[in-house]
Each structure stands twice: as structure tokens, then as C-alpha cells.
PDB file of C-alpha atoms in Angstrom:
ATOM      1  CA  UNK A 241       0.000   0.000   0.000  1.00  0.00           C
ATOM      2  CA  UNK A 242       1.849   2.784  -1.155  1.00  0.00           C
ATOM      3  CA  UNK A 243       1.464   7.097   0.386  1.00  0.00           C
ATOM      4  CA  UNK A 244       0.275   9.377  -1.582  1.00  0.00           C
ATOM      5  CA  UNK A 245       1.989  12.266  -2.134  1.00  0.00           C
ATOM      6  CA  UNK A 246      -0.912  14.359  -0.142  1.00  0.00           C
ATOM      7  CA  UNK A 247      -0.972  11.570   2.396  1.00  0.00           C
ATOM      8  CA  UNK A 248       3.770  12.066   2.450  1.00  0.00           C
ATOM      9  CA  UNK A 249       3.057  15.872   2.827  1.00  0.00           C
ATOM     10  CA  UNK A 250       0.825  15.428   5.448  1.00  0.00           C
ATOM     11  CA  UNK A 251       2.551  13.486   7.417  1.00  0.00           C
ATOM     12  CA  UNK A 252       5.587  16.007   7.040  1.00  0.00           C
ATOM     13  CA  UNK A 253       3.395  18.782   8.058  1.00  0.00           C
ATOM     14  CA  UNK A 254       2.408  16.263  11.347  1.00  0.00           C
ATOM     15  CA  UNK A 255       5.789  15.878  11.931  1.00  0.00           C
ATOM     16  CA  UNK A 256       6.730  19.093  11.282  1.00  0.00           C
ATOM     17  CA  UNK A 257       4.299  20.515  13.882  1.00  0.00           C
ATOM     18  CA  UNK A 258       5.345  18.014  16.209  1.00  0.00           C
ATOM     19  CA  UNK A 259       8.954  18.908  16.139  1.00  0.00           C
ATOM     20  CA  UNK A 260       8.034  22.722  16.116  1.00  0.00           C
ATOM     21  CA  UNK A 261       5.861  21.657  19.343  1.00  0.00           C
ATOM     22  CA  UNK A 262       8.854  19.553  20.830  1.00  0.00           C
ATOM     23  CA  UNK A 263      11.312  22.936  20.105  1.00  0.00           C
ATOM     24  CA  UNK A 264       9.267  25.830  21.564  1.00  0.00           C
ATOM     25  CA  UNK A 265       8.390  23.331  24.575  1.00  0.00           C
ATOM     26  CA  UNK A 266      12.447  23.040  24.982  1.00  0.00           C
ATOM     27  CA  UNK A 267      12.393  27.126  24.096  1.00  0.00           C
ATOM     28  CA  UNK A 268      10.426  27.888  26.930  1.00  0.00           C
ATOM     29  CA  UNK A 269      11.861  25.478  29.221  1.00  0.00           C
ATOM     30  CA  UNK A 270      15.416  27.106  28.406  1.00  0.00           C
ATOM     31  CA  UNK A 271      14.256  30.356  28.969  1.00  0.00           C
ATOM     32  CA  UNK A 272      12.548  29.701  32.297  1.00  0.00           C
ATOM     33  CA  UNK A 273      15.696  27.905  33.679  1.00  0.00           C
ATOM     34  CA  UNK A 274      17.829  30.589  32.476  1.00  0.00           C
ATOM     35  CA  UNK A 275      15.426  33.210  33.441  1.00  0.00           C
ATOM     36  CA  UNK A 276      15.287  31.417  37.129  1.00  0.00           C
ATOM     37  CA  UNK A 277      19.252  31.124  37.627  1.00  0.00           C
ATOM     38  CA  UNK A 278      19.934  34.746  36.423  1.00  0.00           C
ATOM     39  CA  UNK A 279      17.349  35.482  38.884  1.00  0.00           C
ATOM     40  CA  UNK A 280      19.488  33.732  41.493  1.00  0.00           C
ATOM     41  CA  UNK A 281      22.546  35.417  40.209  1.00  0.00           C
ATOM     42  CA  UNK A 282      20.833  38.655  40.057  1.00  0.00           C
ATOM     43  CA  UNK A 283      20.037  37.782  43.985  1.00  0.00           C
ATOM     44  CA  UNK A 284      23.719  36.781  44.986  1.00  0.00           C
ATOM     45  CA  UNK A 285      24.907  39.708  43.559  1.00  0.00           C
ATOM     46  CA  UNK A 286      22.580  41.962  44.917  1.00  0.00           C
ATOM     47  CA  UNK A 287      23.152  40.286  48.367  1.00  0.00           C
ATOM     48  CA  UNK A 288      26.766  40.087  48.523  1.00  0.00           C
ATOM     49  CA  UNK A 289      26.748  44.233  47.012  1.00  0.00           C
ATOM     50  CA  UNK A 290      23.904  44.794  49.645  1.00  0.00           C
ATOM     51  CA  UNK A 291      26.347  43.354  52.497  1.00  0.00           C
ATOM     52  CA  UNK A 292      28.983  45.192  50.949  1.00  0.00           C
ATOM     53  CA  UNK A 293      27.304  48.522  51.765  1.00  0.00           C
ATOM     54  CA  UNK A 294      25.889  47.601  54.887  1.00  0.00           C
ATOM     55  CA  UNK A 295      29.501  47.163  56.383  1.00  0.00           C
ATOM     56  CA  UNK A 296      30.653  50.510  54.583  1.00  0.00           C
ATOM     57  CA  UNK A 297      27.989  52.308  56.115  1.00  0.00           C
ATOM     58  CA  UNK A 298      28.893  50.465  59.440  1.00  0.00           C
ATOM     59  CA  UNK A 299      32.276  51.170  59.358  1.00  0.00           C
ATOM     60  CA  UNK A 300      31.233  54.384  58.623  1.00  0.00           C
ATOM     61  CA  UNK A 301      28.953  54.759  61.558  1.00  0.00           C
ATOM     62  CA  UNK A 302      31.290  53.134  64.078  1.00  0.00           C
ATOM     63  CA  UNK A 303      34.322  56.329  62.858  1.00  0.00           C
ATOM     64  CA  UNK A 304      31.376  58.519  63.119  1.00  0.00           C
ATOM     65  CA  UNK A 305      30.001  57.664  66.704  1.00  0.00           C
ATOM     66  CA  UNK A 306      34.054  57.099  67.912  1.00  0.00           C
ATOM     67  CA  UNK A 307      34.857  60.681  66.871  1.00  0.00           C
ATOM     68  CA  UNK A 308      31.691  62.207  68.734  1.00  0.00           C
ATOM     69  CA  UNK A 309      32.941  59.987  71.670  1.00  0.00           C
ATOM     70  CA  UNK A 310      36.472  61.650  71.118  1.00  0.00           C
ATOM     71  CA  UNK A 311      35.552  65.167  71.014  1.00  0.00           C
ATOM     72  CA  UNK A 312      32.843  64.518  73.627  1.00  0.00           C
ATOM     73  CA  UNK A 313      35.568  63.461  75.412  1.00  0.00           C
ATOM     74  CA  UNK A 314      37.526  66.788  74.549  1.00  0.00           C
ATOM     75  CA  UNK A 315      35.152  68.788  75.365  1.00  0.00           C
ATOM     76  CA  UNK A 316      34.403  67.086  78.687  1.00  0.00           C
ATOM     77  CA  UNK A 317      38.307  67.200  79.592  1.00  0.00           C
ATOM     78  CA  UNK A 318      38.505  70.650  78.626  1.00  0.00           C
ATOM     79  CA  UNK A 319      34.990  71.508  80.804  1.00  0.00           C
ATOM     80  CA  UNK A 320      36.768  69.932  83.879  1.00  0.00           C
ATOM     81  CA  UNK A 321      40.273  72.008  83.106  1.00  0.00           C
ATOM     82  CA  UNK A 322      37.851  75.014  83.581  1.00  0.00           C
ATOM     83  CA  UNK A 323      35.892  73.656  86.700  1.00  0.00           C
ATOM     84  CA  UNK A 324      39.541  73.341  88.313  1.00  0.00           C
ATOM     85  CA  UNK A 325      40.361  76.452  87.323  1.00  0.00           C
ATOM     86  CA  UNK A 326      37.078  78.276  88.300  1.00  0.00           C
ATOM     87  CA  UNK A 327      38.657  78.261  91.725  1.00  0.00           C
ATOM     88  CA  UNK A 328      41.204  80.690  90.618  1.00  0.00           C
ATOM     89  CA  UNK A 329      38.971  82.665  88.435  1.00  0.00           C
ATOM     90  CA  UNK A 330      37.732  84.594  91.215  1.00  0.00           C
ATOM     91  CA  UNK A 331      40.853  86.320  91.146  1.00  0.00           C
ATOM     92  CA  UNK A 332      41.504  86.505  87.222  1.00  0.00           C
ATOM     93  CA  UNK A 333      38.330  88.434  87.447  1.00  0.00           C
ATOM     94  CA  UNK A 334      39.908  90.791  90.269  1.00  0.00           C
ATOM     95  CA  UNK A 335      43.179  90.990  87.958  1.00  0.00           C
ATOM     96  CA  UNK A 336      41.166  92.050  85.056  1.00  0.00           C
ATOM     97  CA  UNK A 337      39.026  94.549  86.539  1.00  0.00           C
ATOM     98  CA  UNK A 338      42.215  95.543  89.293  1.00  0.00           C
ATOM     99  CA  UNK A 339      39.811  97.791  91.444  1.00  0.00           C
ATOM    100  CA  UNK A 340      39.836  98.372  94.850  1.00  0.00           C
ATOM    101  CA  UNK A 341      36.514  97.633  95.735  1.00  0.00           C
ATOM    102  CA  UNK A 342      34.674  94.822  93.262  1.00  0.00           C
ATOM    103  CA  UNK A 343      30.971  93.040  93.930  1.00  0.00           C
ATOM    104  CA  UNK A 344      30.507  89.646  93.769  1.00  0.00           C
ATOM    105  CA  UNK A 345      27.303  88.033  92.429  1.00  0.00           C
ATOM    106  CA  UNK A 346      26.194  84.445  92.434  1.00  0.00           C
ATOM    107  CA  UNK A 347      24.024  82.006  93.063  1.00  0.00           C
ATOM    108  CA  UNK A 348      21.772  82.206  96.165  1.00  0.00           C
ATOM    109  CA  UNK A 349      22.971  78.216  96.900  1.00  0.00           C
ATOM    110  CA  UNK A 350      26.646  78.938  96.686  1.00  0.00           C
ATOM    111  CA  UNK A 351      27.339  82.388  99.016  1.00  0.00           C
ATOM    112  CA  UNK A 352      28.492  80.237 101.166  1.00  0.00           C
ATOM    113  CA  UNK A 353      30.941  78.601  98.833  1.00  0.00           C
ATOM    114  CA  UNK A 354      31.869  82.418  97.731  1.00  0.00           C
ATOM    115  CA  UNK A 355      32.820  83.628 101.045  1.00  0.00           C
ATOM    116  CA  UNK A 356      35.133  80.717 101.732  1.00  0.00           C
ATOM    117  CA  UNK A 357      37.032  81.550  98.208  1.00  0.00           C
ATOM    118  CA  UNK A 358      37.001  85.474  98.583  1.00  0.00           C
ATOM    119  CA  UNK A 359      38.554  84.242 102.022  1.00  0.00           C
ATOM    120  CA  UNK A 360      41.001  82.062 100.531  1.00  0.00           C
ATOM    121  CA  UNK A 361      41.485  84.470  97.531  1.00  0.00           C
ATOM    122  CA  UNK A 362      41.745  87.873  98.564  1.00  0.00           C
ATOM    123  CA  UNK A 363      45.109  87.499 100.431  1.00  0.00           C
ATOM    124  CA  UNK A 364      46.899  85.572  97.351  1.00  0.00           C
ATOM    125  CA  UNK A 365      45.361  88.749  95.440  1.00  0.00           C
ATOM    126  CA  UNK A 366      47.049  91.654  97.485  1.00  0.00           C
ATOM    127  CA  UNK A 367      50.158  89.713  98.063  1.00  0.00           C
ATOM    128  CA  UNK A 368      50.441  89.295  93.763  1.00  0.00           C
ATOM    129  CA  UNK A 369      48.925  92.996  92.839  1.00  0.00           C
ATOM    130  CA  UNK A 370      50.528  94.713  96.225  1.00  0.00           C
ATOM    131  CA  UNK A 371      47.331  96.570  96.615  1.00  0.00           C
ATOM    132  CA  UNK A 372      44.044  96.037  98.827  1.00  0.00           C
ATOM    133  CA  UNK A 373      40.710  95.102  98.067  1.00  0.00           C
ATOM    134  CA  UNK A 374      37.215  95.505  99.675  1.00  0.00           C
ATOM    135  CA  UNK A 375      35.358  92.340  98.584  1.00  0.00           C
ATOM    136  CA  UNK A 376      31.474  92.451  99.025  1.00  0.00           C
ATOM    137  CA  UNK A 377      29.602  89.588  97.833  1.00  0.00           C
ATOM    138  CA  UNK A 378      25.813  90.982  96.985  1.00  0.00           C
ATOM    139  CA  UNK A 379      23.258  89.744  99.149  1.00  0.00           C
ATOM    140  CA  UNK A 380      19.891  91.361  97.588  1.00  0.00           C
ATOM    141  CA  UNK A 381      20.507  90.510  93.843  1.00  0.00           C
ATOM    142  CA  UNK A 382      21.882  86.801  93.024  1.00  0.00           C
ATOM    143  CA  UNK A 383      22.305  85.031  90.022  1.00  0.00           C
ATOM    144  CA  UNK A 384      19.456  82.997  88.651  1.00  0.00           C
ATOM    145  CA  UNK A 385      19.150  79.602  90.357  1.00  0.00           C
ATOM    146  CA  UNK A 386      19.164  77.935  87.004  1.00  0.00           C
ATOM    147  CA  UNK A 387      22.333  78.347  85.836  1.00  0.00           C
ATOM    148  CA  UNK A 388      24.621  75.846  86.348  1.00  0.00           C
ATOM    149  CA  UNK A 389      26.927  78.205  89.085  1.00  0.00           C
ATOM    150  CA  UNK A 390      29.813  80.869  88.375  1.00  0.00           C
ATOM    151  CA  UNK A 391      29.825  83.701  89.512  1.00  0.00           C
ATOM    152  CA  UNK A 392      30.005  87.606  87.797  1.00  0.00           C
ATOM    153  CA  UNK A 393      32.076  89.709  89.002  1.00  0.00           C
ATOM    154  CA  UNK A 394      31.120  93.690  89.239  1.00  0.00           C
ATOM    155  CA  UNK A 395      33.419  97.633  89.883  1.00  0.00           C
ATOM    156  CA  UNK A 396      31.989  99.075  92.417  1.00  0.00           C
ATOM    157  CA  UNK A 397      29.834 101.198  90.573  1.00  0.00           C
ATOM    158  CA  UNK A 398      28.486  98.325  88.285  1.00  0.00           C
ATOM    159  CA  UNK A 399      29.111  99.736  85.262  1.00  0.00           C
ATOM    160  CA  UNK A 400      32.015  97.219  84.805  1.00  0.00           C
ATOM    161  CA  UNK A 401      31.345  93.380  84.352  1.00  0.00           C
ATOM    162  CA  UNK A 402      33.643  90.128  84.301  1.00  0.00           C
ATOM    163  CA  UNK A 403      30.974  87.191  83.741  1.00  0.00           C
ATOM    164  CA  UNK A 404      32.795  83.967  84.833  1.00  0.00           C
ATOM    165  CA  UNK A 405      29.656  81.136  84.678  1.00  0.00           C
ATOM    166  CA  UNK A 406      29.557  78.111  83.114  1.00  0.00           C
ATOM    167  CA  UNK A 407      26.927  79.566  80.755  1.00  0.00           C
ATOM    168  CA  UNK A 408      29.100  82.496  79.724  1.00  0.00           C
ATOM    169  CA  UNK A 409      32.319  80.442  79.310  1.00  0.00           C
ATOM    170  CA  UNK A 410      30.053  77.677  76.994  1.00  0.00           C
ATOM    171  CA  UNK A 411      28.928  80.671  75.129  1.00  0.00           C
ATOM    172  CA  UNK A 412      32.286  81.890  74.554  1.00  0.00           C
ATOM    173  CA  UNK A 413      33.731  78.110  73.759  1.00  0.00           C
ATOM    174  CA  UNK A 414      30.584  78.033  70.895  1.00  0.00           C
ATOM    175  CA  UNK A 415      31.632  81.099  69.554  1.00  0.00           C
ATOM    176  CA  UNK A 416      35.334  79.910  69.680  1.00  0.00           C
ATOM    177  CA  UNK A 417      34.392  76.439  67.768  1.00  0.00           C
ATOM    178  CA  UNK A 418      32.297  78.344  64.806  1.00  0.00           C
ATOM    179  CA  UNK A 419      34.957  77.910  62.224  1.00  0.00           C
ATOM    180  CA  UNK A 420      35.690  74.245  63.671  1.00  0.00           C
ATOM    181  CA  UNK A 421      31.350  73.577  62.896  1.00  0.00           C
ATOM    182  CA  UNK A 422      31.361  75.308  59.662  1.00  0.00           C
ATOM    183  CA  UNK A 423      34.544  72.856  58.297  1.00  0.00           C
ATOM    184  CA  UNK A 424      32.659  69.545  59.444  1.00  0.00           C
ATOM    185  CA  UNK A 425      29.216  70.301  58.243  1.00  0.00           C
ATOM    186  CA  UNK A 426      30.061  71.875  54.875  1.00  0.00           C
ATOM    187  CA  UNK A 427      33.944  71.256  53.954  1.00  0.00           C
ATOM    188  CA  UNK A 428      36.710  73.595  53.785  1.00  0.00           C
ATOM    189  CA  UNK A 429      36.059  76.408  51.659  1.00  0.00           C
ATOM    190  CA  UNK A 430      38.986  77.064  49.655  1.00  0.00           C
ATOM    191  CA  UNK A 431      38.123  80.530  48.896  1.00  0.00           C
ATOM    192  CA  UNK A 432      38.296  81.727  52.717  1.00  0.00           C
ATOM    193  CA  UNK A 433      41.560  82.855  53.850  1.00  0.00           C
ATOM    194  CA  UNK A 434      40.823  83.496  56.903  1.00  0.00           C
ATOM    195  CA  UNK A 435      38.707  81.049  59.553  1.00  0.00           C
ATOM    196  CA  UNK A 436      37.820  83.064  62.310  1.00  0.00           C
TER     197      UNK A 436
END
């Protein structure tokens, strides 16, 4: 029994369709393993860049946070240097107004603390400046209770004023640190030549 030629082309066509079938069923299947490990590639990569980043930005942090810790440090060592040397500060503020009667001013809590160092002071003060000096500490108007202590320092007139409290001396270490702040938040500006 011999094919036809329609009956040969047909069953090329059947064939044909079936290996066209078989190849874009292999097609796909390629392209959803490949698609499925470049997603896993895509996902390593993105991971191990992701981890990458995360300990940058760690490392990063950790310099960050120990250079706060370093200047709070700095700034805690150099608050205690002036807490020792508030002591003495009573009398810087007698050398730098060098009157012969001065008012002293502080906090209502620390008079008694005052008195002891005007008694402890005044004597190293005549002995240095050869010269005497009527020390009243004011007992109607004191420094506010809020501040963290210090005391100001006043001519006997009042017209003349040596502030020595912590607030004053923080004001005058911010105003000291400006050109530090302006370098660490926006850069050194090479067009300023000076940095005051």
C-alpha cells in the first residue's frame, strides 16, 4: 500500500508541527531555567553588594560615633580644666578689673561657697597685685538659680562686668568652635583665607 503524495506531505506537516511543538516546549523550558538562575545570580549579587554597603555604612557609623565619643571626650576634659580652674577665676576676674573695691554676684545656693574663696582668695590677690581690696559679695541681687553656678564679678559702681559662669564660658567656647562647625558640616572652603 503505497502514500500518496498528499498523504507524504501530510505526514511532514504532522511531523513538522510536532517537532516545532517539541522545540518551543524546549524554548520555553530554556528560557525559564535561564530566566530562574539569572534570577538567582541577580540575587547573589545583589546580596553580597547589599552586604557590601551595609559594612561601609557600618564602618562608617562606628568612625562617626568614635569621633563624637572623642571630642565629647575633649570637650568634657577641657569643661573639667575650667571647673579646676574656676577656683582661681575669682581672682583673674579681680586681675582684670584691678579695682579696689569689686561686687561679687552668684548664686543664692553657693554664698556660702563664695565667702570661703574670697577668704582664701583675697590674700593671694594683694600679696600678687601689692594693693588692697574691699570684697562684698551681693546679698539682695543673686544670680538665677538655674544656671549651672559661676559667679560675675562687678566695679563698684556696676558699670564694669567680668561674667565667669559656666553659661558664659560655653557661650564663649561656641563662639570659639564656629569655624571648627562650619569645616565639618560643609567642607573647607577654599576661597576663605581666613577662619575666624
Amino acid at each position: 500500500m503505497a502514500l500518496t503524495d498528499a498523504d507524504v506531505q501530510k505526514q511532514i506537516k504532522h511531523m513538522m508541527a510536532f517537532i516545532e511543538q517539541e522545540a518551543s516546549e524546549k524554548v520555553e523550558e530554556i528560557d525559564a531555567k535561564a530566566e530562574e538562575e539569572f534570577n538567582i545570580e541577580k540575587g547573589r549579587l545583589v546580596q553580597t553588594q547589599r552586604v557590601k554597603i551595609m559594612e561601609h555604612y557600618e564602618k562608617k557609623e562606628k568612625q562617626i560615633e568614635q569621633h563624637k565619643k572623642i571630642q565629647m571626650s575633649n570637650l568634657m576634659n577641657q569643661a573639667r580644666l575650667k571647673v579646676l580652674k574656676a577656683r582661681d577665676d575669682m581672682i583673674m576676674g579681680f586681675y582684670q578689673l584691678l579695682e579696689p573695691k569689686v561686687t561679687i554676684r552668684c548664686r543664692q545656693q553657693d554664698v556660702e561657697m563664695v565667702q570661703a574663696a574670697v577668704k582664701k582668695n583675697t590674700p593671694i590677690y594683694k600679696a600678687a597685685v601689692k594693693s588692697n581690696i574691699d570684697v562684698k559679695i551681693d546679698q539682695e541681687c543673686f544670680l538665677p538659680s538655674e544656671i549651672c553656678g559661676g559667679v560675675e564679678v562687678y566695679n563698684a559702681n556696676g558699670k564694669i562686668k567680668v561674667s565667669n559662669t559656666l553659661e558664659s564660658r560655653l557661650e564663649l567656647m561656641a563662639y570659639q568652635m564656629i569655624p571648627e562647625i562650619r569645616v565639618n558640616l560643609f567642607g573647607a572652603n577654599p576661597n576663605r583665607k581666613f577662619t575666624d
